[in-house]
PDB file of C-alpha atoms in Angstrom:
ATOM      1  CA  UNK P   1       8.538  25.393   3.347  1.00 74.00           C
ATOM      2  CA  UNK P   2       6.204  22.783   1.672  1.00 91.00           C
ATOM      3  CA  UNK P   3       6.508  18.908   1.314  1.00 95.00           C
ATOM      4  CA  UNK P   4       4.630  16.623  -0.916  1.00 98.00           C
ATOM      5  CA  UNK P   5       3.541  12.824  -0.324  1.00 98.00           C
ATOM      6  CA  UNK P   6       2.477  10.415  -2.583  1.00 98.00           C
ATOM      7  CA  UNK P   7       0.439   7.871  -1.351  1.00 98.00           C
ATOM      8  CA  UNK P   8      -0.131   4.614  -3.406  1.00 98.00           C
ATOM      9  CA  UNK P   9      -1.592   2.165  -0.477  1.00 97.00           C
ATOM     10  CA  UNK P  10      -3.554   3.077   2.204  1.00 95.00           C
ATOM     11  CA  UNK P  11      -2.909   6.799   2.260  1.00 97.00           C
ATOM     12  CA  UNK P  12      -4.677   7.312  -0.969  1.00 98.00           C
ATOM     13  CA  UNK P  13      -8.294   6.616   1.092  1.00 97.00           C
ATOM     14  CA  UNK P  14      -6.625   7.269   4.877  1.00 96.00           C
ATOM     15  CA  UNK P  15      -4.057  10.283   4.749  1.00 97.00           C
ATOM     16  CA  UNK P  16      -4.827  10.292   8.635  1.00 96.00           C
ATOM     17  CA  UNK P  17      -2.808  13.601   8.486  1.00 96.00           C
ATOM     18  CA  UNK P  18      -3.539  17.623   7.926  1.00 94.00           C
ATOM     19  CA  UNK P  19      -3.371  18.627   4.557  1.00 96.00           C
ATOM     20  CA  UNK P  20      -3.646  21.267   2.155  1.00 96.00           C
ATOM     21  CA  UNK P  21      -3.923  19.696  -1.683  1.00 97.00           C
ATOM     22  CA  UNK P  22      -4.838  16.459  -2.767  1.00 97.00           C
ATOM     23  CA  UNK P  23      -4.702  15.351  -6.362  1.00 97.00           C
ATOM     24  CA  UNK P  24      -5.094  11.934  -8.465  1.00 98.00           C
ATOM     25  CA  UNK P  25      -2.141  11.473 -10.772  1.00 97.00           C
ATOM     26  CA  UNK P  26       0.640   8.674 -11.172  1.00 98.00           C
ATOM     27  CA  UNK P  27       4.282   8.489 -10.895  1.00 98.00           C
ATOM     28  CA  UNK P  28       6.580   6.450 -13.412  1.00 97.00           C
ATOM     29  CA  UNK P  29       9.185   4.063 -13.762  1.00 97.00           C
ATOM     30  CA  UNK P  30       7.613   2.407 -10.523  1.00 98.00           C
ATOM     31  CA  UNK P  31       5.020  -0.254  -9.806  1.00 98.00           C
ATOM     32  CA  UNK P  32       2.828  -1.534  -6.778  1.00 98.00           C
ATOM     33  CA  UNK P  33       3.712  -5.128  -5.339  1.00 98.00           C
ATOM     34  CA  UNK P  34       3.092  -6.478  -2.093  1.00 97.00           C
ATOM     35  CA  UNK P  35       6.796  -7.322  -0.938  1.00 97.00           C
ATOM     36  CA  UNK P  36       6.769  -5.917   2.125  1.00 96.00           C
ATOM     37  CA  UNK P  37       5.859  -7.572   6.009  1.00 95.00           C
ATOM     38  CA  UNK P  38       3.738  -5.273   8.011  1.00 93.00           C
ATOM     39  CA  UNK P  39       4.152  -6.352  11.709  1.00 92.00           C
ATOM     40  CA  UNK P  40       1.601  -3.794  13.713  1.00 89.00           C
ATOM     41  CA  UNK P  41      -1.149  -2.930  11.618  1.00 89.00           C
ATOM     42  CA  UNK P  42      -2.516  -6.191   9.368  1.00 92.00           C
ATOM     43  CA  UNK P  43      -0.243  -8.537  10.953  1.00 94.00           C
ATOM     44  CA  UNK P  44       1.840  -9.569  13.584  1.00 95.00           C
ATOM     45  CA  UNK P  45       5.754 -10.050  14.332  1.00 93.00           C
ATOM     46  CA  UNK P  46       4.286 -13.905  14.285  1.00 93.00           C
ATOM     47  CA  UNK P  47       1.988 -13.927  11.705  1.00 94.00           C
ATOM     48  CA  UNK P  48       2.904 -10.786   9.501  1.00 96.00           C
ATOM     49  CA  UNK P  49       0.824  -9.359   7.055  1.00 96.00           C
ATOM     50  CA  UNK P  50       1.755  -9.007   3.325  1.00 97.00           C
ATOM     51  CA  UNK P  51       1.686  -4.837   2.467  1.00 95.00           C
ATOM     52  CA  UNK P  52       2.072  -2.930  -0.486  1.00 95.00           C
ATOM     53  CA  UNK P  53       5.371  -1.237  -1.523  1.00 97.00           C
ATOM     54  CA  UNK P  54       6.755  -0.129  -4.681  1.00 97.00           C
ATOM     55  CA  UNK P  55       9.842  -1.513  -6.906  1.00 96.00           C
ATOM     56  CA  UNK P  56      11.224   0.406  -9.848  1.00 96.00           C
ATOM     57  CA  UNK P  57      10.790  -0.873 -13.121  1.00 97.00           C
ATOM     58  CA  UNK P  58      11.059   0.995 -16.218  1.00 97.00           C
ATOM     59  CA  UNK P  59       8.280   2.088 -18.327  1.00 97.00           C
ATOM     60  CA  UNK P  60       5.993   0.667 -15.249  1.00 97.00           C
ATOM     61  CA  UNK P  61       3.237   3.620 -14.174  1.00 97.00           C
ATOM     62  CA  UNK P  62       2.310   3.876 -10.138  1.00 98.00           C
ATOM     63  CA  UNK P  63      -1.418   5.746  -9.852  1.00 98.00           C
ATOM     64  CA  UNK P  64      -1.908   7.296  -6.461  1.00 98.00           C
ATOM     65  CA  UNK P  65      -2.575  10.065  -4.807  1.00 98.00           C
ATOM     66  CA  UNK P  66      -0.481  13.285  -4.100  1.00 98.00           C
ATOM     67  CA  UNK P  67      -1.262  15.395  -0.592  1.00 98.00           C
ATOM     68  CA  UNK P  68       0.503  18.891  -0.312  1.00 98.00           C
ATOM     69  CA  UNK P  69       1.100  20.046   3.425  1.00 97.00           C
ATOM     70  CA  UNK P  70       2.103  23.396   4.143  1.00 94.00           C
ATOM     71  CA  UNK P  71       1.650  26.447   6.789  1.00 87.00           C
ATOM     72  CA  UNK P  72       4.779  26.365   8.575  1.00 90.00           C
ATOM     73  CA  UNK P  73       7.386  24.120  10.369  1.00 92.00           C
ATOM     74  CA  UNK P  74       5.473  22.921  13.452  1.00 93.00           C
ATOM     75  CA  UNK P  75       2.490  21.742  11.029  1.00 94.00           C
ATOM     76  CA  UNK P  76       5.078  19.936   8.474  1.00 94.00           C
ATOM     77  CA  UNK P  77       6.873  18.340  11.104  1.00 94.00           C
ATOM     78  CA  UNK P  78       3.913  16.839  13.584  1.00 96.00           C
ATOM     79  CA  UNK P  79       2.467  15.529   9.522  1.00 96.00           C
ATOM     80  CA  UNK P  80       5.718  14.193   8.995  1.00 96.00           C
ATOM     81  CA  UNK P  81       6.654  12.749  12.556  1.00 96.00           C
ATOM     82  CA  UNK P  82       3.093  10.949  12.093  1.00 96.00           C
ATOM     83  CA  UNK P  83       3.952   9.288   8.693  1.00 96.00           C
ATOM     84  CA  UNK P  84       7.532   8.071   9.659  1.00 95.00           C
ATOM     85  CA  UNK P  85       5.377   6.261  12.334  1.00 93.00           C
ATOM     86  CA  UNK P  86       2.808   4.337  10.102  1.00 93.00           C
ATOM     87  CA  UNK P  87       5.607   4.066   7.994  1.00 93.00           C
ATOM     88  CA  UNK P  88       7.870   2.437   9.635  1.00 90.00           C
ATOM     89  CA  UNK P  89       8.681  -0.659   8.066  1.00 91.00           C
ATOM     90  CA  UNK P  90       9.609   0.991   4.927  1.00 95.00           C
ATOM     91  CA  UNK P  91      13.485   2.013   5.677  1.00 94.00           C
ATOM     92  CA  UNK P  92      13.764   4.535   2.797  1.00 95.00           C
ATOM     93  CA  UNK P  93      12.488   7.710   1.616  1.00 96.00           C
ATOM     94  CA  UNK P  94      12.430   8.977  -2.459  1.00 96.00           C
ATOM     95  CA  UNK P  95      11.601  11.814  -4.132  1.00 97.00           C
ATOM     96  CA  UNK P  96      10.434  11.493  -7.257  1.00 98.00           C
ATOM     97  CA  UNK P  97       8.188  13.557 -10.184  1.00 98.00           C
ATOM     98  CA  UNK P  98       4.354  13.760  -9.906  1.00 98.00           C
ATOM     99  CA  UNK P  99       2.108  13.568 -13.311  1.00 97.00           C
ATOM    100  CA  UNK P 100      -1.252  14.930 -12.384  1.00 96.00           C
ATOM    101  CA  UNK P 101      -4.592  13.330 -14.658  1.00 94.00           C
ATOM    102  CA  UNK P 102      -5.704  14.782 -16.995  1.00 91.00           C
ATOM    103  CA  UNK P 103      -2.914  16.995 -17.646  1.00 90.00           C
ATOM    104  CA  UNK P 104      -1.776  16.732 -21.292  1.00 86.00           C
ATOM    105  CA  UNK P 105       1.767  18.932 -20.866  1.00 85.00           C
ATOM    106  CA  UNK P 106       3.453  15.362 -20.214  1.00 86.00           C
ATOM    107  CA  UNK P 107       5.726  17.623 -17.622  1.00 94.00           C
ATOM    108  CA  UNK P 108       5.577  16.805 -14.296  1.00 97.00           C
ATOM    109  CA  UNK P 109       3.135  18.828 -11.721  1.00 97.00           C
ATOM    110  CA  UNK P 110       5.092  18.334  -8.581  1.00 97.00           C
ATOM    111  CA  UNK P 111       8.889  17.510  -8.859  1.00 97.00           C
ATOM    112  CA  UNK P 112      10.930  16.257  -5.029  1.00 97.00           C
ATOM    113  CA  UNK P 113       7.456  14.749  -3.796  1.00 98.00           C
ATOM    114  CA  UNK P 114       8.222  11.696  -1.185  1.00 97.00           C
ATOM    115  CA  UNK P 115       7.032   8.103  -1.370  1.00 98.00           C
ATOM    116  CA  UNK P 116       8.018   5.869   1.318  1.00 97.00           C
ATOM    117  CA  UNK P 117      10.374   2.748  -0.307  1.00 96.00           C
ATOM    118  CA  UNK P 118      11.836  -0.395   1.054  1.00 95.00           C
ATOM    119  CA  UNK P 119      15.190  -1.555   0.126  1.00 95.00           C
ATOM    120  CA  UNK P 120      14.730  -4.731  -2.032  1.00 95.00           C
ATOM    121  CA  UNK P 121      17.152  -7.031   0.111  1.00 95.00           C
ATOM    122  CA  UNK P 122      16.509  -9.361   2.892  1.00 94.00           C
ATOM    123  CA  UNK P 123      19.876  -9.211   4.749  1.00 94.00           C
ATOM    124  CA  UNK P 124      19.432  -5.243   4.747  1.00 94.00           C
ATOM    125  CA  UNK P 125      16.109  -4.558   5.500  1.00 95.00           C
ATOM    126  CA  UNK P 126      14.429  -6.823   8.171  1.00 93.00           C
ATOM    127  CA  UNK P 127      10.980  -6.182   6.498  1.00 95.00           C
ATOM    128  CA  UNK P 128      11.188  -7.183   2.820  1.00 96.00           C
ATOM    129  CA  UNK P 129       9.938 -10.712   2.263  1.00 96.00           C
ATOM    130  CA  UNK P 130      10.313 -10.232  -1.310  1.00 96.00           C
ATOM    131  CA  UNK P 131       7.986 -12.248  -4.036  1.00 96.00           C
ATOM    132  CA  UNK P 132       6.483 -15.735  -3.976  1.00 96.00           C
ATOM    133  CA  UNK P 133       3.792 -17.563  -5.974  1.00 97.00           C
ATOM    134  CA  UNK P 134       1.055 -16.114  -6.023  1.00 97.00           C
ATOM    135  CA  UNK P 135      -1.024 -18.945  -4.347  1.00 97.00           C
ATOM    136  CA  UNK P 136       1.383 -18.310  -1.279  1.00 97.00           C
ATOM    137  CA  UNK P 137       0.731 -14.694  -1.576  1.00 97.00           C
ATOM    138  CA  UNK P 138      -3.139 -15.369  -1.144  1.00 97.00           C
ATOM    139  CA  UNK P 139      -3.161 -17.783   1.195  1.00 97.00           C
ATOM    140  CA  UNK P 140      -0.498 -15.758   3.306  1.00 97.00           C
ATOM    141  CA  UNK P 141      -2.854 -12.400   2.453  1.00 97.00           C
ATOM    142  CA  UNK P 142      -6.502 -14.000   3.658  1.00 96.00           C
ATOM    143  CA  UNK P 143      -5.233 -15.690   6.712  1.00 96.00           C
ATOM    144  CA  UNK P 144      -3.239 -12.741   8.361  1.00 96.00           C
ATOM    145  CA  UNK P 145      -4.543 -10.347  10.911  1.00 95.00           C
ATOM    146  CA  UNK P 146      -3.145  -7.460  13.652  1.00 94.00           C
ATOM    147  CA  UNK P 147      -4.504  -4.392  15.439  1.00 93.00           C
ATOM    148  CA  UNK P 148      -5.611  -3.001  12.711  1.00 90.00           C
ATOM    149  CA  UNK P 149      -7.891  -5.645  11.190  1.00 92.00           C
ATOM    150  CA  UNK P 150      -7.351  -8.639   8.449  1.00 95.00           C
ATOM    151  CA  UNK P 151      -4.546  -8.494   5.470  1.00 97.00           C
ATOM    152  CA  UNK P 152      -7.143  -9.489   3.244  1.00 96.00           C
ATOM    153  CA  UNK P 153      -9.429  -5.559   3.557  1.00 95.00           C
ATOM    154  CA  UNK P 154      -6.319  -3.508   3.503  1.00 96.00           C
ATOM    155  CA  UNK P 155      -6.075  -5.617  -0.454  1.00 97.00           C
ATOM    156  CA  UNK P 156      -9.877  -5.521  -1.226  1.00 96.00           C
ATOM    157  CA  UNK P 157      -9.811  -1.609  -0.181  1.00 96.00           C
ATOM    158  CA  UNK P 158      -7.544  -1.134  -2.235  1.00 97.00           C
ATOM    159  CA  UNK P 159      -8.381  -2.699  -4.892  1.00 97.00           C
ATOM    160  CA  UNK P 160     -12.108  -0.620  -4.728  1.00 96.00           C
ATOM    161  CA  UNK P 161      -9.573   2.531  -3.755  1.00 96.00           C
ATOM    162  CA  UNK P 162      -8.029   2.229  -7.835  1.00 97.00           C
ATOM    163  CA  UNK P 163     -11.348   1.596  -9.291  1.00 96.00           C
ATOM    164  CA  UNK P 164     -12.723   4.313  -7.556  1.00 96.00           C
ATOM    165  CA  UNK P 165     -10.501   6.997  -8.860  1.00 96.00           C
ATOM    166  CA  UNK P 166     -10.940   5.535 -12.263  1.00 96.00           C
ATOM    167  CA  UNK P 167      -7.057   3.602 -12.269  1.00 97.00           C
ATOM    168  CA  UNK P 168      -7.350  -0.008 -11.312  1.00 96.00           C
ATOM    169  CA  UNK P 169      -4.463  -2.325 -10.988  1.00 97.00           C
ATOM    170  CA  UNK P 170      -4.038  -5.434 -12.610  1.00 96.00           C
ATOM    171  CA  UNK P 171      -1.962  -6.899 -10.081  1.00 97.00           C
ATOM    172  CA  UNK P 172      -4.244  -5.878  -7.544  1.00 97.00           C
ATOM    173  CA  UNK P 173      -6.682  -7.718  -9.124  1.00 96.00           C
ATOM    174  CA  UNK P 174      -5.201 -10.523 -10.028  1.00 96.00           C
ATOM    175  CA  UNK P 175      -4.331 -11.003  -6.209  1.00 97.00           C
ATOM    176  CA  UNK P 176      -7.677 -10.161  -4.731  1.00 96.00           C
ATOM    177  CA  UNK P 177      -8.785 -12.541  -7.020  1.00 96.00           C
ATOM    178  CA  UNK P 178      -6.517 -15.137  -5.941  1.00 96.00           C
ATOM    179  CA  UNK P 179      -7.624 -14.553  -1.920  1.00 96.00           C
ATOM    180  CA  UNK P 180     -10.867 -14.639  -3.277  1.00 96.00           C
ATOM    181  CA  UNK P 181     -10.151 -17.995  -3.968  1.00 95.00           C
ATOM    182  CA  UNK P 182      -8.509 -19.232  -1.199  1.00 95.00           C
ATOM    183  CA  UNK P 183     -11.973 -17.418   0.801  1.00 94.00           C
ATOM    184  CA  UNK P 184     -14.315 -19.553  -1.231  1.00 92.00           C
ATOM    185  CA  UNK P 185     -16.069 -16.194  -2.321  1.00 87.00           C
ATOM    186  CA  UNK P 186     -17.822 -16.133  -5.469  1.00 79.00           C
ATOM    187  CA  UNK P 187     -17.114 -13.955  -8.101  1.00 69.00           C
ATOM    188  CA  UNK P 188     -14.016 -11.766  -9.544  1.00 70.00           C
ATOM    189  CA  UNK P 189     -12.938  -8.235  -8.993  1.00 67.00           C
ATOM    190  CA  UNK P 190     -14.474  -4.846  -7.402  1.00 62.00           C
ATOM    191  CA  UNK P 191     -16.414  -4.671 -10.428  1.00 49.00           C
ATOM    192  CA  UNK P 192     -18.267  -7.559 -10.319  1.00 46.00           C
ATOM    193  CA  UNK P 193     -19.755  -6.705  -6.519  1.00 50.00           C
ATOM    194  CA  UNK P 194     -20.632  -3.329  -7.747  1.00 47.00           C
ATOM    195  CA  UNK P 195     -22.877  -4.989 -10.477  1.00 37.00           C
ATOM    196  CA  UNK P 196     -24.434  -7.408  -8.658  1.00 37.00           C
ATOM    197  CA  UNK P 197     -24.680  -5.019  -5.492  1.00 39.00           C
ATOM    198  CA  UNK P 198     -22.815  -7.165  -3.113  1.00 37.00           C
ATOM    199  CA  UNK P 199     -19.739  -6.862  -0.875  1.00 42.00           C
ATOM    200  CA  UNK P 200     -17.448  -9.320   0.077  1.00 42.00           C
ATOM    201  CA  UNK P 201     -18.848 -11.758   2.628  1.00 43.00           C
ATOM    202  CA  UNK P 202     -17.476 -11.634   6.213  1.00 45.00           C
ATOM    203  CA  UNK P 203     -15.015 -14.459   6.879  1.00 45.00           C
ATOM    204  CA  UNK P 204     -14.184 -14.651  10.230  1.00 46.00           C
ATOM    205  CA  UNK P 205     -10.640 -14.784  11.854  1.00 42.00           C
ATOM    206  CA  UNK P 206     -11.441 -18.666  12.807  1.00 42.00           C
ATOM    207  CA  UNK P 207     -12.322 -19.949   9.334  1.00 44.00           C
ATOM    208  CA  UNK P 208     -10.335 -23.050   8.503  1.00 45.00           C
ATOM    209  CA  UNK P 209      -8.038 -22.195   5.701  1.00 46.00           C
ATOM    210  CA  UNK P 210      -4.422 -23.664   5.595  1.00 47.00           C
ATOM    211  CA  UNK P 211      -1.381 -21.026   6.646  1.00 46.00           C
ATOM    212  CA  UNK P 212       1.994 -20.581   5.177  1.00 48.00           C
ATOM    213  CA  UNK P 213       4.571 -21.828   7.807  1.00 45.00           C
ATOM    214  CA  UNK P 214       6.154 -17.911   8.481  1.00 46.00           C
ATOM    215  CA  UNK P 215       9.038 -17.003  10.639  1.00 46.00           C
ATOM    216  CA  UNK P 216       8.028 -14.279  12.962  1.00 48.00           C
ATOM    217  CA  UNK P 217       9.669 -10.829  12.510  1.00 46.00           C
ATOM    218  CA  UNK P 218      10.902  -8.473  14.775  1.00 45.00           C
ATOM    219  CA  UNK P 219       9.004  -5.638  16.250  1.00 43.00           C
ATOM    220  CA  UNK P 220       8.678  -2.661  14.413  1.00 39.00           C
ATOM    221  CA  UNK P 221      11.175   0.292  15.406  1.00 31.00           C
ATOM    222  CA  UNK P 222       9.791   3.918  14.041  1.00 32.00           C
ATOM    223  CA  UNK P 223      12.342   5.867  11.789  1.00 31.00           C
ATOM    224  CA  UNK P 224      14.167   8.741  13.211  1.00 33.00           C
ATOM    225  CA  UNK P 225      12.387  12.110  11.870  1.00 32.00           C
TER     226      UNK P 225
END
C-alpha cells in the first residue's frame, strides 16, 4: 500500500515525516487562503494565529508539493498518525488529482493523493475564522505568536517557499505585504530582499502594534487515525 500528500503550507519546506518521492506540481480547482485558526503552533487558544488552508474555487490552481510514502503498513501509519497530529485543526481529509511541472500530458501524475481541508463553516468546525479585510488579516498575522514561533514567519516562509520553487502566490504576497506594513518594514515581496540582499528585520514579540480584539478558541483535539 502507498499514500500520497500534498502539502501546500508548511509541509512543502517541513514534511517532518519519512518519505519516499517528492515532486513540485499543483492541484486545481483549489486555492490557498489563510481562513483557518491555528491554536498550538503560531498561536494560542487566546491569541490564535491565522494559517493557511485551501477553499475550492473553479479554474483556481494550488502549487505545492507532493510526498509519496511507502514500504509497508507500520511506516504509512506512524507518517500518517504524525500528520493527523500537526494537522489537527483541519477536520477533513480530500483526495484529489496531482499535475506534476513540467509535464505537458495535461493528465494527472498522481490521482487519490490527500490534502488536509477545513470545512468552510463556523458553527461546524471550531477552527475556521473565515475571511476579513485584509488590514485585519495583517494586523491579526504580525502580532500573533505560540510554541512554535510568530504568525508572521510561518507567512514570510512561505511566501520565499513559492518563489523558491519558481510558483509564487499573489495572495501570499499581497498579505506579506500588508504585515509588512503593519511591521514598518521597508520594501515589498521576497523578491525585493533577495535583490537588495536583506532579510526581514527582527521585530520582537513586545513591539507596540495594535491587536484585533479575538475570542480565544478551544484547545486543539488531534483527529482519530
Amino acid at each position: 500500500m502507498v499514500f500520497w500528500i500534498f502539502g501546500y503550507g508548511s509541509l512543502i519546506w517541513n514534511p517532518g515525516f519519512e518519505y519516499d518521492e517528492k515532486m513540485i506540481g499543483y492541484i486545481k480547482d483549489y486555492r490557498r487562503v489563510f481562513d483557518l485558526a491555528c491554536i498550538d503552533h503560531q498561536g494560542t487558544p487566546e491569541h490564535p494565529a491565522r494559517t493557511c488552508t485551501v477553499e475550492q474555487k473553479e479554474g483556481a490552481v494550488c502549487w505545492g508539493a507532493v510526498f509519496c510514502v511507502r514500504g509497508g503498513p507500520e511506516k504509512e501509519k506512524k507518517a500518517m498518525e504524525y500528520l493527523e497530529r500537526r494537522e489537527c485543526e483541519y477536520d477533513s481529509k480530500t483526495l484529489v488529482d496531482f499535475y506534476k511541472e513540467g509535464d505537458s500530458s495535461l493528465q494527472p501524475a498522481v490521482t487519490g493523493v490527500i490534502i488536509f481541508t477545513s470545512t468552510p463553516d463556523k458553527v461546524s468546525n471550531k477552527y475556521y475564522l473565515g475571511p476579513a479585510p485584509l488590514e485585519d488579516m495583517a494586523r491579526q498575522i504580525a502580532t500573533a505568536f505560540g510554541p512554535n514561533g510568530n504568525n508572521r514567519d510561518y507567512l514570510f516562509r512561505l511566501e520565499k517557499t513559492m518563489f523558491d520553487i519558481g510558483h509564487e502566490d499573489d495572495y501570499v504576497i499581497e498579505l506579506a505585504n500588508e504585515v509588512r506594513k503593519v511591521l514598518g518594514i521597508p520594501g515589498k515581496g521576497i523578491l525585493m530582499e533577495k535583490l537588495v540582499g536583506v532579510g526581514a528585520p527582527h521585530i520582537p514579540h513586545e513591539a507596540h502594534i495594535p491587536s484585533l480584539q479575538l475570542h480565544p478558541l478551544p484547545e486543539a483535539i488531534a483527529m482519530d487515525s
